[in-house]
């Protein structure tokens, strides 16, 4: 008998709601939305349930206000926390979101210790590191969503610049999920054509810079929150790779244990293979001198935040 998969979304805000809809459409499993806001997870779950005959899906959605609803989840995606407001950096969210991640991490340890956990809450690299430490889950089963989104943003800007379809653009953005993230010119391709044959470095650098500040660009437009559609579909892509054992190559925040010369389980955006065992492999790509320098600067920014987490 094939059993239905259970996907728990901790945080039923903008990203949580988006993911619930997309997960239901894709029929990847039943979905439980968990949030401290009374009525919100129940309301969003019921709203999507009522659209199922139109969507053509048999997924079952529920809402809950306590963490016991995590029980036996196959995947847990965590967006619980506060988003950025205009003028706030991702790092400003550090202490308030740390306390939330600590609470959620303990609950995951108790109710869903076998789950694949995807953290989305910012500041991302520090929060996923904290989640792994607090939950005690194996490092290959705890990942952060940032690189999928940052790479998608860069692919979007490259596609817009060249007037081609974004789905034909392959891009990699590595490093921490902050202003120091590193877009890789030589790793970008368009329909299999290496980008340097289609675009000069100066143009690429402008697009990579826009990518690093793309979250802030949306915050400034929305004024009341941060991006949620593209973050939502990016986290779903990671969950899908795990649930379907796709061996999918994606850039995610993964725990480094010697790779890229980084020790201590520090989390940073790198290309990995995601399958039924979570992060099954980390690819160590060869960076040129300039890229390596930028990656090191980005790592230093992550280390600073992680040092704060280690003191808690
Ligand atoms: P929002 O719509 O505010 O949703 C967050 C939800 O978390 C709210 O409904 C809260 O009630 C809920 N919440 C707060 N504390 C708890 C708790 N202890 N347990 C359960 N639920 C709780 O925000 P959002 O969905 O737009 O964003 C969520 C997070 O994702 C924020 O930290 C953002 O900064 C972050 N984010 C990350 C990226 C990345 O690429 C990494 C992109 C966009 C947003």
mmCIF file of C-alpha atoms and ligand atoms in Angstrom:
data_model
loop_
_atom_site.group_PDB
_atom_site.id
_atom_site.type_symbol
_atom_site.label_atom_id
_atom_site.label_comp_id
_atom_site.label_asym_id
_atom_site.label_seq_id
_atom_site.Cartn_x
_atom_site.Cartn_y
_atom_site.Cartn_z
ATOM 1 C CA UNK A 1 0.000 0.000 0.000
ATOM 2 C CA UNK A 2 1.333 3.443 -0.890
ATOM 3 C CA UNK A 3 0.775 5.807 2.016
ATOM 4 C CA UNK A 4 0.018 9.485 1.610
ATOM 5 C CA UNK A 5 2.869 11.784 2.472
ATOM 6 C CA UNK A 6 2.461 14.435 5.151
ATOM 7 C CA UNK A 7 3.913 17.899 4.714
ATOM 8 C CA UNK A 8 3.849 20.312 7.658
ATOM 9 C CA UNK A 9 4.179 24.031 7.078
ATOM 10 C CA UNK A 10 5.179 25.848 10.265
ATOM 11 C CA UNK A 11 4.163 29.431 9.630
ATOM 12 C CA UNK A 12 0.932 29.985 7.710
ATOM 13 C CA UNK A 13 1.719 33.505 6.567
ATOM 14 C CA UNK A 14 2.397 34.687 3.037
ATOM 15 C CA UNK A 15 4.934 32.001 2.103
ATOM 16 C CA UNK A 16 3.121 29.269 4.067
ATOM 17 C CA UNK A 17 -0.151 29.967 2.260
ATOM 18 C CA UNK A 18 1.547 30.050 -1.146
ATOM 19 C CA UNK A 19 3.261 26.718 -0.487
ATOM 20 C CA UNK A 20 0.015 25.094 0.700
ATOM 21 C CA UNK A 21 -1.690 25.991 -2.589
ATOM 22 C CA UNK A 22 1.215 24.855 -4.766
ATOM 23 C CA UNK A 23 1.721 21.612 -2.801
ATOM 24 C CA UNK A 24 -1.984 20.830 -3.144
ATOM 25 C CA UNK A 25 -1.888 21.536 -6.879
ATOM 26 C CA UNK A 26 1.110 19.264 -7.287
ATOM 27 C CA UNK A 27 -0.506 16.552 -5.112
ATOM 28 C CA UNK A 28 2.755 15.954 -3.278
ATOM 29 C CA UNK A 29 0.956 14.973 -0.071
ATOM 30 C CA UNK A 30 -1.489 16.101 2.590
ATOM 31 C CA UNK A 31 -0.668 19.456 4.132
ATOM 32 C CA UNK A 32 -0.963 20.732 7.673
ATOM 33 C CA UNK A 33 -0.499 24.450 8.274
ATOM 34 C CA UNK A 34 0.657 25.368 11.786
ATOM 35 C CA UNK A 35 0.729 28.925 13.121
ATOM 36 C CA UNK A 36 0.340 30.748 16.431
ATOM 37 C CA UNK A 37 -2.241 33.080 14.871
ATOM 38 C CA UNK A 38 -5.630 31.607 15.794
ATOM 39 C CA UNK A 39 -7.847 30.829 12.824
ATOM 40 C CA UNK A 40 -5.282 31.725 10.150
ATOM 41 C CA UNK A 41 -3.946 28.218 9.410
ATOM 42 C CA UNK A 42 -7.472 26.776 9.682
ATOM 43 C CA UNK A 43 -8.866 29.472 7.378
ATOM 44 C CA UNK A 44 -6.188 29.053 4.706
ATOM 45 C CA UNK A 45 -6.496 25.243 4.813
ATOM 46 C CA UNK A 46 -10.289 25.395 4.461
ATOM 47 C CA UNK A 47 -10.058 27.975 1.677
ATOM 48 C CA UNK A 48 -7.802 25.700 -0.405
ATOM 49 C CA UNK A 49 -9.883 22.604 0.495
ATOM 50 C CA UNK A 50 -12.923 24.341 -0.959
ATOM 51 C CA UNK A 51 -11.093 24.900 -4.258
ATOM 52 C CA UNK A 52 -10.022 21.286 -4.696
ATOM 53 C CA UNK A 53 -12.709 20.233 -7.170
ATOM 54 C CA UNK A 54 -11.674 23.158 -9.366
ATOM 55 C CA UNK A 55 -7.968 22.465 -8.935
ATOM 56 C CA UNK A 56 -8.462 18.755 -9.515
ATOM 57 C CA UNK A 57 -6.594 17.570 -6.450
ATOM 58 C CA UNK A 58 -7.299 15.072 -3.701
ATOM 59 C CA UNK A 59 -4.856 16.581 -1.195
ATOM 60 C CA UNK A 60 -6.237 17.101 2.301
ATOM 61 C CA UNK A 61 -5.342 20.331 4.113
ATOM 62 C CA UNK A 62 -5.703 21.112 7.791
ATOM 63 C CA UNK A 63 -4.812 23.977 10.078
ATOM 64 C CA UNK A 64 -3.560 23.852 13.667
ATOM 65 C CA UNK A 65 -2.277 26.106 16.428
ATOM 66 C CA UNK A 66 -0.099 23.602 18.232
ATOM 67 C CA UNK A 67 2.989 21.681 17.315
ATOM 68 C CA UNK A 68 1.526 18.226 18.046
ATOM 69 C CA UNK A 69 0.144 18.528 14.507
ATOM 70 C CA UNK A 70 3.740 17.964 13.316
ATOM 71 C CA UNK A 71 3.439 14.317 14.286
ATOM 72 C CA UNK A 72 4.895 11.912 11.710
ATOM 73 C CA UNK A 73 5.477 14.557 9.050
ATOM 74 C CA UNK A 74 7.673 13.503 6.128
ATOM 75 C CA UNK A 75 8.645 17.085 5.329
ATOM 76 C CA UNK A 76 8.534 20.184 7.537
ATOM 77 C CA UNK A 77 8.966 23.611 5.945
ATOM 78 C CA UNK A 78 9.561 26.406 8.435
ATOM 79 C CA UNK A 79 8.669 30.010 7.649
ATOM 80 C CA UNK A 80 7.643 30.927 11.196
ATOM 81 C CA UNK A 81 9.074 34.273 12.127
ATOM 82 C CA UNK A 82 8.906 37.898 11.190
ATOM 83 C CA UNK A 83 9.590 39.114 7.650
ATOM 84 C CA UNK A 84 11.572 42.255 6.841
ATOM 85 C CA UNK A 85 10.072 45.713 6.870
ATOM 86 C CA UNK A 86 11.412 48.537 4.662
ATOM 87 C CA UNK A 87 14.863 49.605 5.827
ATOM 88 C CA UNK A 88 15.458 46.390 7.807
ATOM 89 C CA UNK A 89 18.295 44.056 6.876
ATOM 90 C CA UNK A 90 17.832 40.292 7.074
ATOM 91 C CA UNK A 91 20.222 40.312 10.021
ATOM 92 C CA UNK A 92 18.023 42.685 12.028
ATOM 93 C CA UNK A 93 15.672 39.739 12.402
ATOM 94 C CA UNK A 94 18.318 37.621 14.144
ATOM 95 C CA UNK A 95 17.322 37.500 17.815
ATOM 96 C CA UNK A 96 13.552 37.563 17.410
ATOM 97 C CA UNK A 97 13.526 34.796 14.816
ATOM 98 C CA UNK A 98 16.138 32.753 16.699
ATOM 99 C CA UNK A 99 13.742 32.349 19.633
ATOM 100 C CA UNK A 100 10.999 31.164 17.272
ATOM 101 C CA UNK A 101 13.324 28.685 15.514
ATOM 102 C CA UNK A 102 14.468 27.327 18.891
ATOM 103 C CA UNK A 103 10.846 26.631 19.893
ATOM 104 C CA UNK A 104 9.970 25.058 16.534
ATOM 105 C CA UNK A 105 13.208 23.024 16.485
ATOM 106 C CA UNK A 106 12.419 21.427 19.849
ATOM 107 C CA UNK A 107 8.928 20.544 18.616
ATOM 108 C CA UNK A 108 10.317 18.940 15.448
ATOM 109 C CA UNK A 109 12.726 16.892 17.557
ATOM 110 C CA UNK A 110 9.793 15.628 19.626
ATOM 111 C CA UNK A 111 7.135 15.042 16.955
ATOM 112 C CA UNK A 112 8.870 14.630 13.589
ATOM 113 C CA UNK A 113 12.457 13.467 14.125
ATOM 114 C CA UNK A 114 12.515 11.615 10.780
ATOM 115 C CA UNK A 115 11.395 14.552 8.670
ATOM 116 C CA UNK A 116 13.298 16.430 5.984
ATOM 117 C CA UNK A 117 13.361 19.971 7.342
ATOM 118 C CA UNK A 118 13.553 23.014 5.075
ATOM 119 C CA UNK A 119 14.119 26.356 6.817
ATOM 120 C CA UNK A 120 13.089 29.581 5.081
ATOM 121 C CA UNK A 121 13.069 31.995 8.032
ATOM 122 C CA UNK A 122 15.663 34.794 7.859
ATOM 123 C CA UNK A 123 18.497 35.426 8.469
ATOM 124 C CA UNK A 124 18.563 32.154 6.594
ATOM 125 C CA UNK A 125 22.046 30.694 7.094
ATOM 126 C CA UNK A 126 22.025 31.368 10.836
ATOM 127 C CA UNK A 127 18.458 30.102 11.279
ATOM 128 C CA UNK A 128 19.072 26.792 9.495
ATOM 129 C CA UNK A 129 22.261 26.317 11.536
ATOM 130 C CA UNK A 130 20.275 26.990 14.729
ATOM 131 C CA UNK A 131 17.546 24.577 13.601
ATOM 132 C CA UNK A 132 20.032 21.752 13.103
ATOM 133 C CA UNK A 133 21.657 22.365 16.503
ATOM 134 C CA UNK A 134 18.395 22.674 18.436
ATOM 135 C CA UNK A 135 16.569 19.780 16.730
ATOM 136 C CA UNK A 136 19.594 17.472 16.737
ATOM 137 C CA UNK A 137 18.419 16.014 13.397
ATOM 138 C CA UNK A 138 21.147 14.723 11.063
ATOM 139 C CA UNK A 139 22.710 17.569 9.065
ATOM 140 C CA UNK A 140 21.744 15.963 5.732
ATOM 141 C CA UNK A 141 18.069 16.214 6.744
ATOM 142 C CA UNK A 142 18.133 19.933 7.654
ATOM 143 C CA UNK A 143 18.560 22.440 4.823
ATOM 144 C CA UNK A 144 17.907 26.075 4.093
ATOM 145 C CA UNK A 145 16.050 27.528 1.118
ATOM 146 C CA UNK A 146 17.857 30.483 -0.393
ATOM 147 C CA UNK A 147 20.064 29.388 -3.277
ATOM 148 C CA UNK A 148 17.139 28.033 -5.297
ATOM 149 C CA UNK A 149 15.466 31.437 -5.055
ATOM 150 C CA UNK A 150 18.612 33.520 -5.561
ATOM 151 C CA UNK A 151 19.567 31.404 -8.594
ATOM 152 C CA UNK A 152 16.017 31.725 -9.974
ATOM 153 C CA UNK A 153 16.186 35.494 -9.562
ATOM 154 C CA UNK A 154 19.478 35.661 -11.445
ATOM 155 C CA UNK A 155 18.078 33.363 -14.162
ATOM 156 C CA UNK A 156 15.071 35.693 -14.439
ATOM 157 C CA UNK A 157 17.245 38.809 -14.859
ATOM 158 C CA UNK A 158 19.507 37.087 -17.418
ATOM 159 C CA UNK A 159 16.434 35.932 -19.367
ATOM 160 C CA UNK A 160 14.925 39.439 -19.299
ATOM 161 C CA UNK A 161 18.204 40.965 -20.499
ATOM 162 C CA UNK A 162 18.595 38.506 -23.388
ATOM 163 C CA UNK A 163 14.890 38.307 -24.260
ATOM 164 C CA UNK A 164 14.785 34.525 -23.800
ATOM 165 C CA UNK A 165 12.715 32.135 -21.703
ATOM 166 C CA UNK A 166 13.736 31.977 -18.036
ATOM 167 C CA UNK A 167 13.226 28.210 -18.034
ATOM 168 C CA UNK A 168 16.148 27.878 -20.466
ATOM 169 C CA UNK A 169 18.558 29.748 -18.180
ATOM 170 C CA UNK A 170 20.681 27.839 -15.689
ATOM 171 C CA UNK A 171 22.267 29.967 -12.967
ATOM 172 C CA UNK A 172 24.043 29.375 -9.683
ATOM 173 C CA UNK A 173 24.201 31.816 -6.793
ATOM 174 C CA UNK A 174 26.374 30.509 -3.962
ATOM 175 C CA UNK A 175 27.362 31.695 -0.494
ATOM 176 C CA UNK A 176 25.261 33.202 2.267
ATOM 177 C CA UNK A 177 21.770 34.597 1.682
ATOM 178 C CA UNK A 178 22.708 38.225 2.112
ATOM 179 C CA UNK A 179 24.146 41.140 0.210
ATOM 180 C CA UNK A 180 27.381 39.183 -0.214
ATOM 181 C CA UNK A 181 25.857 36.258 -2.160
ATOM 182 C CA UNK A 182 27.912 35.258 -5.192
ATOM 183 C CA UNK A 183 26.441 34.955 -8.702
ATOM 184 C CA UNK A 184 28.713 32.861 -10.930
ATOM 185 C CA UNK A 185 29.280 34.171 -14.471
ATOM 186 C CA UNK A 186 31.127 31.111 -15.777
ATOM 187 C CA UNK A 187 28.501 28.689 -14.417
ATOM 188 C CA UNK A 188 25.552 30.346 -16.093
ATOM 189 C CA UNK A 189 24.221 28.900 -19.347
ATOM 190 C CA UNK A 190 21.360 29.606 -21.736
ATOM 191 C CA UNK A 191 19.930 26.614 -23.566
ATOM 192 C CA UNK A 192 23.286 24.915 -23.042
ATOM 193 C CA UNK A 193 25.314 27.901 -24.334
ATOM 194 C CA UNK A 194 27.840 29.231 -21.793
ATOM 195 C CA UNK A 195 26.721 32.741 -20.791
ATOM 196 C CA UNK A 196 30.129 34.387 -21.466
ATOM 197 C CA UNK A 197 29.445 33.743 -25.191
ATOM 198 C CA UNK A 198 26.199 35.729 -24.991
ATOM 199 C CA UNK A 199 26.776 38.453 -22.401
ATOM 200 C CA UNK A 200 29.743 40.549 -21.256
ATOM 201 C CA UNK A 201 30.920 40.397 -17.654
ATOM 202 C CA UNK A 202 29.955 43.995 -16.921
ATOM 203 C CA UNK A 203 26.309 43.337 -17.814
ATOM 204 C CA UNK A 204 26.347 40.111 -15.787
ATOM 205 C CA UNK A 205 27.803 41.914 -12.759
ATOM 206 C CA UNK A 206 24.947 44.427 -12.913
ATOM 207 C CA UNK A 207 22.407 41.563 -12.931
ATOM 208 C CA UNK A 208 24.220 39.716 -10.125
ATOM 209 C CA UNK A 209 24.132 42.911 -8.067
ATOM 210 C CA UNK A 210 20.397 43.266 -8.670
ATOM 211 C CA UNK A 211 20.023 39.627 -7.580
ATOM 212 C CA UNK A 212 21.812 40.297 -4.275
ATOM 213 C CA UNK A 213 19.403 43.144 -3.536
ATOM 214 C CA UNK A 214 16.330 41.593 -5.182
ATOM 215 C CA UNK A 215 14.666 40.785 -1.842
ATOM 216 C CA UNK A 216 15.002 44.418 -0.759
ATOM 217 C CA UNK A 217 13.605 45.600 -4.102
ATOM 218 C CA UNK A 218 10.401 43.650 -3.415
ATOM 219 C CA UNK A 219 10.244 44.783 0.239
ATOM 220 C CA UNK A 220 10.419 48.401 -0.948
ATOM 221 C CA UNK A 221 7.544 47.804 -3.382
ATOM 222 C CA UNK A 222 5.278 45.810 -1.064
ATOM 223 C CA UNK A 223 6.000 47.931 2.040
ATOM 224 C CA UNK A 224 4.135 45.494 4.313
ATOM 225 C CA UNK A 225 6.194 42.325 3.888
ATOM 226 C CA UNK A 226 8.739 40.528 1.757
ATOM 227 C CA UNK A 227 8.653 38.325 -1.342
ATOM 228 C CA UNK A 228 6.534 35.211 -1.013
ATOM 229 C CA UNK A 229 5.517 33.699 -4.360
ATOM 230 C CA UNK A 230 9.026 32.901 -5.617
ATOM 231 C CA UNK A 231 10.296 31.872 -2.144
ATOM 232 C CA UNK A 232 7.261 29.584 -1.822
ATOM 233 C CA UNK A 233 7.757 27.781 -5.128
ATOM 234 C CA UNK A 234 11.500 27.481 -4.428
ATOM 235 C CA UNK A 235 10.925 25.662 -1.126
ATOM 236 C CA UNK A 236 8.348 23.396 -2.799
ATOM 237 C CA UNK A 237 10.947 22.472 -5.437
ATOM 238 C CA UNK A 238 13.253 21.252 -2.649
ATOM 239 C CA UNK A 239 10.467 19.286 -0.928
ATOM 240 C CA UNK A 240 9.511 17.684 -4.252
ATOM 241 C CA UNK A 241 13.112 16.557 -4.867
ATOM 242 C CA UNK A 242 13.091 14.780 -1.489
ATOM 243 C CA UNK A 243 9.606 13.262 -1.699
ATOM 244 C CA UNK A 244 10.122 11.938 -5.246
ATOM 245 C CA UNK A 245 13.773 10.940 -4.691
ATOM 246 C CA UNK A 246 14.651 13.010 -7.761
ATOM 247 C CA UNK A 247 18.439 13.304 -7.232
ATOM 248 C CA UNK A 248 17.866 16.915 -8.188
ATOM 249 C CA UNK A 249 20.825 19.297 -8.343
ATOM 250 C CA UNK A 250 19.913 22.481 -6.508
ATOM 251 C CA UNK A 251 21.800 25.210 -4.683
ATOM 252 C CA UNK A 252 20.726 25.111 -1.037
ATOM 253 C CA UNK A 253 22.102 26.087 2.349
ATOM 254 C CA UNK A 254 23.782 22.832 3.405
ATOM 255 C CA UNK A 255 25.989 21.945 6.376
ATOM 256 C CA UNK A 256 29.637 21.945 5.325
ATOM 257 C CA UNK A 257 31.948 19.370 6.836
ATOM 258 C CA UNK A 258 35.283 20.040 5.182
ATOM 259 C CA UNK A 259 33.842 20.996 1.775
ATOM 260 C CA UNK A 260 35.146 24.332 0.492
ATOM 261 C CA UNK A 261 37.585 24.231 3.402
ATOM 262 C CA UNK A 262 34.767 24.937 5.865
ATOM 263 C CA UNK A 263 34.436 22.916 9.060
ATOM 264 C CA UNK A 264 32.034 22.797 11.965
ATOM 265 C CA UNK A 265 28.721 22.246 10.208
ATOM 266 C CA UNK A 266 28.496 25.853 9.087
ATOM 267 C CA UNK A 267 25.623 26.335 6.620
ATOM 268 C CA UNK A 268 26.201 28.036 3.304
ATOM 269 C CA UNK A 269 24.679 27.993 -0.188
ATOM 270 C CA UNK A 270 26.331 25.324 -2.356
ATOM 271 C CA UNK A 271 25.153 22.998 -5.151
ATOM 272 C CA UNK A 272 23.921 19.663 -3.777
ATOM 273 C CA UNK A 273 22.018 16.557 -4.828
ATOM 274 C CA UNK A 274 18.646 16.148 -3.093
ATOM 275 C CA UNK A 275 17.035 12.710 -2.997
ATOM 276 C CA UNK A 276 15.267 10.420 -0.524
ATOM 277 C CA UNK A 277 18.196 10.724 1.912
ATOM 278 C CA UNK A 278 18.034 14.498 1.982
ATOM 279 C CA UNK A 279 21.298 16.105 0.942
ATOM 280 C CA UNK A 280 23.000 13.084 -0.658
ATOM 281 C CA UNK A 281 26.034 14.852 -2.074
ATOM 282 C CA UNK A 282 27.667 18.253 -2.000
ATOM 283 C CA UNK A 283 29.369 19.314 -5.241
ATOM 284 C CA UNK A 284 32.630 21.181 -4.719
ATOM 285 C CA UNK A 285 32.866 23.366 -7.797
ATOM 286 C CA UNK A 286 36.103 24.999 -8.867
ATOM 287 C CA UNK A 287 35.963 28.743 -8.369
ATOM 288 C CA UNK A 288 38.351 31.214 -9.994
ATOM 289 C CA UNK A 289 40.294 33.672 -7.860
ATOM 290 C CA UNK A 290 37.686 36.435 -7.950
ATOM 291 C CA UNK A 291 34.807 34.041 -7.232
ATOM 292 C CA UNK A 292 36.701 32.389 -4.372
ATOM 293 C CA UNK A 293 37.408 35.790 -2.840
ATOM 294 C CA UNK A 294 33.733 36.749 -3.035
ATOM 295 C CA UNK A 295 32.714 33.356 -1.589
ATOM 296 C CA UNK A 296 35.126 33.850 1.341
ATOM 297 C CA UNK A 297 33.660 37.296 2.074
ATOM 298 C CA UNK A 298 30.174 35.775 2.020
ATOM 299 C CA UNK A 299 31.295 32.972 4.356
ATOM 300 C CA UNK A 300 32.692 35.529 6.800
ATOM 301 C CA UNK A 301 29.281 37.209 6.934
ATOM 302 C CA UNK A 302 27.659 33.831 7.759
ATOM 303 C CA UNK A 303 30.321 33.081 10.396
ATOM 304 C CA UNK A 304 29.514 36.314 12.196
ATOM 305 C CA UNK A 305 25.834 35.395 12.533
ATOM 306 C CA UNK A 306 26.614 31.806 13.503
ATOM 307 C CA UNK A 307 29.001 33.019 16.238
ATOM 308 C CA UNK A 308 26.021 34.854 17.715
ATOM 309 C CA UNK A 309 23.897 31.679 17.556
ATOM 310 C CA UNK A 310 26.650 29.649 19.256
ATOM 311 C CA UNK A 311 26.504 32.016 22.246
ATOM 312 C CA UNK A 312 22.784 31.405 22.864
HETATM 313 P P1 LIG B 1 4.594 36.192 7.342
HETATM 314 O O1 LIG B 1 3.552 36.350 6.292
HETATM 315 O O2 LIG B 1 4.685 37.215 8.426
HETATM 316 O O3 LIG B 1 4.409 34.749 8.006
HETATM 317 C C1 LIG B 1 5.099 34.321 9.125
HETATM 318 C C2 LIG B 1 4.129 33.568 9.995
HETATM 319 O O4 LIG B 1 4.858 32.977 11.074
HETATM 320 C C3 LIG B 1 3.044 34.446 10.611
HETATM 321 O O5 LIG B 1 1.761 33.991 10.202
HETATM 322 C C4 LIG B 1 3.248 34.271 12.119
HETATM 323 O O6 LIG B 1 2.044 34.266 12.866
HETATM 324 C C5 LIG B 1 3.942 32.926 12.166
HETATM 325 N N1 LIG B 1 4.663 32.651 13.407
HETATM 326 C C6 LIG B 1 5.361 33.502 14.196
HETATM 327 N N2 LIG B 1 5.857 32.851 15.258
HETATM 328 C C7 LIG B 1 5.466 31.547 15.130
HETATM 329 C C8 LIG B 1 5.666 30.383 15.906
HETATM 330 N N3 LIG B 1 6.385 30.419 17.037
HETATM 331 N N4 LIG B 1 5.117 29.227 15.472
HETATM 332 C C9 LIG B 1 4.384 29.178 14.335
HETATM 333 N N5 LIG B 1 4.169 30.254 13.561
HETATM 334 C C10 LIG B 1 4.700 31.416 13.960
HETATM 335 O O7 LIG B 1 6.046 36.088 6.675
HETATM 336 P P2 LIG B 1 6.454 35.411 5.278
HETATM 337 O O8 LIG B 1 5.708 34.147 5.108
HETATM 338 O O9 LIG B 1 6.405 36.440 4.218
HETATM 339 O O10 LIG B 1 8.014 35.126 5.568
HETATM 340 C C11 LIG B 1 8.405 34.168 6.531
HETATM 341 C C12 LIG B 1 9.903 34.186 6.776
HETATM 342 O O11 LIG B 1 10.589 33.852 5.578
HETATM 343 C C13 LIG B 1 10.479 35.536 7.224
HETATM 344 O O12 LIG B 1 11.460 35.318 8.221
HETATM 345 C C14 LIG B 1 11.147 36.065 5.955
HETATM 346 O O13 LIG B 1 12.209 36.959 6.239
HETATM 347 C C15 LIG B 1 11.656 34.774 5.348
HETATM 348 N N6 LIG B 1 11.968 34.817 3.923
HETATM 349 C C16 LIG B 1 13.056 34.143 3.502
HETATM 350 C C17 LIG B 1 13.406 34.138 2.168
HETATM 351 C C18 LIG B 1 14.630 33.385 1.715
HETATM 352 O O14 LIG B 1 14.914 33.359 0.545
HETATM 353 C C19 LIG B 1 15.450 32.717 2.691
HETATM 354 C C20 LIG B 1 12.620 34.820 1.227
HETATM 355 C C21 LIG B 1 11.491 35.489 1.688
HETATM 356 C C22 LIG B 1 11.172 35.485 3.044
#
